[in-house]
């Protein structure tokens, strides 16, 4: 998904063009912000649900895999896993979503 964006960035800012000036990093930052803003709706509507499904399935597989030897794995009630589960089920905290 990101390779066309990376190629555009490299074209404009890494190829010795006038836009790739080292003394004007704000040009590259502005381009990146505008590009991300243009893709936010796609990321929220299309990509986020897919990522959430994949992460949920991965967590289910981890739960299944940890059953036979549960003493070797942290329990699903351990603080890091509780936090990770809440990120997936409830979304990102406002401090992270405010920058999008």
CSV table of C-alpha atoms in Angstrom, one decimal:
chain,number,residue,atom,x,y,z
A,1,UNK,CA,0.0,0.0,0.0
A,2,UNK,CA,2.8,2.4,0.8
A,3,UNK,CA,5.1,1.8,-2.1
A,4,UNK,CA,3.5,4.4,-4.5
A,5,UNK,CA,3.7,7.0,-1.7
A,6,UNK,CA,7.3,6.2,-1.0
A,7,UNK,CA,8.2,6.4,-4.7
A,8,UNK,CA,6.5,9.9,-4.9
A,9,UNK,CA,8.4,11.0,-1.8
A,10,UNK,CA,11.7,9.8,-3.2
A,11,UNK,CA,11.0,11.4,-6.5
A,12,UNK,CA,10.3,14.8,-5.0
A,13,UNK,CA,12.7,14.8,-2.0
A,14,UNK,CA,15.5,12.4,-2.7
A,15,UNK,CA,16.4,12.8,-6.3
A,16,UNK,CA,18.4,16.0,-6.3
A,17,UNK,CA,15.4,18.1,-7.3
A,18,UNK,CA,14.8,21.6,-6.1
A,19,UNK,CA,12.1,20.3,-3.7
A,20,UNK,CA,14.7,18.0,-2.0
A,21,UNK,CA,16.6,20.9,-0.3
A,22,UNK,CA,18.2,20.0,3.0
A,23,UNK,CA,17.6,23.5,4.3
A,24,UNK,CA,13.8,23.1,3.7
A,25,UNK,CA,12.8,20.0,5.6
A,26,UNK,CA,9.4,21.6,6.2
A,27,UNK,CA,8.6,21.0,2.5
A,28,UNK,CA,8.9,17.2,3.0
A,29,UNK,CA,7.0,17.3,6.3
A,30,UNK,CA,4.2,19.4,4.7
A,31,UNK,CA,4.0,16.9,1.8
A,32,UNK,CA,3.8,13.9,4.2
A,33,UNK,CA,1.1,15.5,6.3
A,34,UNK,CA,-1.0,16.5,3.3
A,35,UNK,CA,-0.6,13.0,1.8
A,36,UNK,CA,-1.6,11.3,5.1
A,37,UNK,CA,-4.6,13.7,5.5
A,38,UNK,CA,-5.7,12.7,2.0
A,39,UNK,CA,-5.7,9.0,2.9
A,40,UNK,CA,-7.2,9.2,6.4
A,41,UNK,CA,-10.7,8.2,5.4
A,42,UNK,CA,-9.3,5.2,3.4
A,43,UNK,CA,-7.2,4.1,6.4
A,44,UNK,CA,-10.0,4.4,8.8
A,45,UNK,CA,-12.7,2.8,6.6
A,46,UNK,CA,-10.7,0.1,4.8
A,47,UNK,CA,-7.3,-0.6,6.4
A,48,UNK,CA,-8.2,-0.3,10.1
A,49,UNK,CA,-10.9,-3.0,10.1
A,50,UNK,CA,-8.5,-5.4,8.3
A,51,UNK,CA,-5.7,-4.7,10.8
A,52,UNK,CA,-8.1,-5.2,13.7
A,53,UNK,CA,-9.4,-8.5,12.3
A,54,UNK,CA,-5.8,-9.8,11.8
A,55,UNK,CA,-4.8,-8.7,15.3
A,56,UNK,CA,-7.8,-10.3,16.8
A,57,UNK,CA,-7.1,-13.6,15.0
A,58,UNK,CA,-3.5,-13.4,16.1
A,59,UNK,CA,-4.6,-13.0,19.7
A,60,UNK,CA,-6.9,-15.9,19.4
A,61,UNK,CA,-4.1,-18.0,18.1
A,62,UNK,CA,-1.9,-16.9,20.9
A,63,UNK,CA,-4.6,-17.9,23.4
A,64,UNK,CA,-5.0,-21.3,21.8
A,65,UNK,CA,-1.2,-21.8,21.6
A,66,UNK,CA,-0.8,-20.9,25.3
A,67,UNK,CA,-3.4,-23.3,26.6
A,68,UNK,CA,-1.2,-26.4,26.8
A,69,UNK,CA,1.7,-24.7,28.4
A,70,UNK,CA,0.1,-21.8,30.1
A,71,UNK,CA,2.8,-21.6,32.7
A,72,UNK,CA,5.3,-20.6,30.0
A,73,UNK,CA,3.3,-17.6,28.7
A,74,UNK,CA,2.0,-14.5,30.4
A,75,UNK,CA,-1.7,-14.8,31.3
A,76,UNK,CA,-4.2,-12.8,29.3
A,77,UNK,CA,-4.9,-10.8,32.4
A,78,UNK,CA,-1.3,-9.5,32.7
A,79,UNK,CA,-1.2,-5.7,32.4
A,80,UNK,CA,0.6,-5.5,28.9
A,81,UNK,CA,-1.9,-7.9,27.3
A,82,UNK,CA,-4.9,-6.2,28.9
A,83,UNK,CA,-3.6,-2.9,27.4
A,84,UNK,CA,-3.0,-4.5,24.0
A,85,UNK,CA,-6.4,-6.1,24.0
A,86,UNK,CA,-8.1,-2.8,24.9
A,87,UNK,CA,-6.2,-1.0,22.0
A,88,UNK,CA,-7.6,-3.5,19.6
A,89,UNK,CA,-11.2,-3.7,21.0
A,90,UNK,CA,-11.7,-0.1,22.0
A,91,UNK,CA,-9.4,1.7,19.5
A,92,UNK,CA,-6.4,3.9,20.1
A,93,UNK,CA,-6.2,6.4,22.9
A,94,UNK,CA,-7.2,10.0,22.1
A,95,UNK,CA,-3.6,11.1,22.5
A,96,UNK,CA,-2.6,9.0,19.4
A,97,UNK,CA,-5.7,9.7,17.3
A,98,UNK,CA,-5.4,13.5,17.8
A,99,UNK,CA,-2.3,13.6,15.6
A,100,UNK,CA,-4.1,12.1,12.5
